[in-house]
Coordinates of C-alpha atoms in Angstrom, one line a residue:
M1 CA -39.9 121.4 -95.1
A2 CA -39.7 118.3 -97.1
N3 CA -37.8 115.0 -96.9
T4 CA -36.0 113.6 -99.8
T5 CA -36.3 109.8 -100.2
A6 CA -35.0 108.0 -103.2
G7 CA -35.2 111.1 -105.3
T8 CA -38.8 111.8 -104.4
R9 CA -40.0 114.8 -102.2
T10 CA -42.6 114.1 -99.6
A11 CA -44.1 116.5 -97.2
R12 CA -42.9 116.0 -93.8
T13 CA -45.9 115.6 -91.4
T14 CA -45.9 116.1 -87.7
P15 CA -47.3 113.4 -85.8
L16 CA -51.0 114.1 -84.4
D17 CA -50.7 111.7 -81.5
D18 CA -48.8 113.8 -78.9
S19 CA -50.9 114.8 -75.8
A20 CA -51.2 118.3 -76.2
R21 CA -52.7 118.1 -79.7
T22 CA -54.9 115.3 -78.4
E23 CA -56.2 117.5 -75.6
A24 CA -56.7 120.3 -77.9
F25 CA -58.8 118.4 -80.2
E26 CA -60.7 117.1 -77.4
T27 CA -61.4 120.5 -76.2
V28 CA -62.5 121.4 -79.7
D29 CA -64.9 118.7 -79.8
T30 CA -66.3 119.8 -76.3
Y31 CA -66.8 123.3 -77.7
I32 CA -68.5 122.1 -80.7
R33 CA -70.9 120.0 -78.6
L34 CA -71.6 123.1 -76.7
F35 CA -72.4 124.8 -79.8
G36 CA -74.9 122.3 -80.7
A37 CA -76.3 122.2 -77.3
V38 CA -77.0 125.9 -77.4
S39 CA -78.3 125.6 -80.9
A40 CA -80.9 123.0 -79.9
I41 CA -81.9 125.0 -76.9
A42 CA -82.4 128.1 -79.1
L43 CA -84.4 126.0 -81.5
A44 CA -86.5 124.3 -78.7
T45 CA -87.2 127.9 -77.3
V46 CA -88.4 129.0 -80.5
A47 CA -90.8 126.0 -80.7
V48 CA -92.0 126.6 -77.1
T49 CA -92.5 130.1 -77.9
A50 CA -94.5 129.3 -81.2
L51 CA -96.8 126.7 -79.1
A52 CA -97.3 129.4 -76.5
G53 CA -98.8 131.6 -79.3
H54 CA -96.0 134.2 -79.4
T55 CA -94.2 135.4 -82.6
A56 CA -91.7 132.9 -84.0
T57 CA -90.6 134.1 -87.6
P58 CA -89.5 132.0 -90.6
F59 CA -85.9 133.3 -89.9
M60 CA -85.8 132.0 -86.4
W61 CA -87.0 128.5 -87.4
V62 CA -84.6 128.4 -90.5
R63 CA -81.6 129.8 -88.8
G64 CA -82.2 127.5 -85.7
A65 CA -82.3 124.4 -87.9
I66 CA -79.2 125.3 -89.8
L67 CA -77.1 126.0 -87.0
L68 CA -78.3 122.9 -85.4
A69 CA -77.6 120.9 -88.4
A70 CA -74.2 122.6 -88.6
A71 CA -72.8 121.0 -85.3
P72 CA -72.6 117.4 -86.5
L73 CA -70.8 118.6 -89.6
L74 CA -68.3 120.7 -87.7
R75 CA -67.7 117.6 -85.3
R76 CA -66.9 115.5 -88.4
M77 CA -64.6 118.2 -89.6
A78 CA -62.9 118.1 -86.3
A79 CA -62.7 114.3 -86.2
R80 CA -61.0 114.2 -89.6
A81 CA -58.7 117.0 -88.8
S82 CA -57.7 115.1 -85.5
Q83 CA -56.7 112.3 -87.7
G84 CA -54.5 114.5 -89.9
S85 CA -56.6 116.1 -92.4
A86 CA -55.2 119.5 -93.3
R87 CA -58.2 120.1 -95.5
D88 CA -60.8 119.5 -93.0
F89 CA -58.5 121.5 -90.6
D90 CA -58.5 124.5 -92.7
R91 CA -62.1 124.4 -93.2
L92 CA -62.8 123.9 -89.4
R93 CA -60.5 127.1 -88.8
T94 CA -62.0 129.2 -91.4
L95 CA -65.8 128.4 -90.3
T96 CA -65.2 129.0 -87.0
A97 CA -63.4 132.3 -87.5
V98 CA -66.2 133.5 -89.9
S99 CA -69.4 132.0 -88.3
P100 CA -69.2 133.9 -84.9
I101 CA -68.9 137.3 -86.9
T102 CA -71.7 136.6 -89.1
L103 CA -73.9 135.3 -86.3
I104 CA -73.6 138.3 -84.1
G105 CA -73.6 140.8 -87.0
V106 CA -77.0 139.3 -88.3
D107 CA -78.2 139.5 -84.6
L108 CA -77.5 143.1 -84.5
I109 CA -79.9 144.1 -87.5
P110 CA -82.7 145.8 -85.7
G111 CA -86.0 144.1 -85.6
L112 CA -84.9 141.0 -87.2
C113 CA -85.0 138.8 -84.1
P114 CA -86.0 139.4 -80.3
A115 CA -83.2 140.1 -77.9
W116 CA -83.5 136.6 -76.0
Y117 CA -82.9 134.8 -79.4
A118 CA -79.8 137.1 -80.1
V119 CA -78.4 136.3 -76.8
L120 CA -78.9 132.6 -77.3
Q121 CA -77.1 132.7 -80.8
G122 CA -74.5 134.8 -79.2
L123 CA -73.6 132.1 -76.7
S124 CA -73.4 129.5 -79.4
A125 CA -71.0 131.8 -81.4
L126 CA -68.8 132.1 -78.1
A127 CA -68.5 128.4 -78.5
L128 CA -67.1 128.6 -81.9
V129 CA -64.8 131.5 -80.8
G130 CA -63.3 128.9 -78.6
V131 CA -63.0 126.5 -81.5
A132 CA -61.3 129.5 -83.6
V133 CA -58.8 130.2 -81.0
L134 CA -57.8 126.6 -80.3
T135 CA -57.2 125.9 -84.0
R136 CA -54.7 128.8 -84.1
S137 CA -52.9 127.6 -80.9
A138 CA -49.2 126.2 -81.3
A139 CA -50.2 122.7 -80.4
L140 CA -52.6 122.5 -83.6
S141 CA -51.1 124.8 -86.0
A142 CA -47.7 123.0 -85.8
A143 CA -49.8 119.7 -86.8
F144 CA -50.8 121.4 -90.0
P145 CA -47.8 123.7 -91.5
K146 CA -48.7 126.0 -94.5
Q147 CA -47.8 124.6 -97.6
R148 CA -45.6 126.8 -99.9

């Protein structure tokens, strides 16, 4: 809906400071931090594996580094969304819905990575699933109504 003020239409916004939204965004941040921590553990495990003389493929190194680098970007999007940025909220919703599917899908390709690596990546994907669910909750969806 829109409010009309002096003949000008402006989008009605819902305040983002109520406790349910604040709590939801704090939980989103926690899940993103968990994603980053598990990504760091996966990359550190690849390093230890390589140092121990076992196989660490370029795929494992590159993917581990990219996922670790994605965590601060996701946190920035979440922080901006918590301040009212509908654009960052939409990006966060989209990325956290698509990323777990692609992470797990790629891990299921036979022979691409060892099982332990797939398990660690799957754990990080679960944290993103939590973000995807929260960004679709009533508390957060109401703050960013769809524009028609």
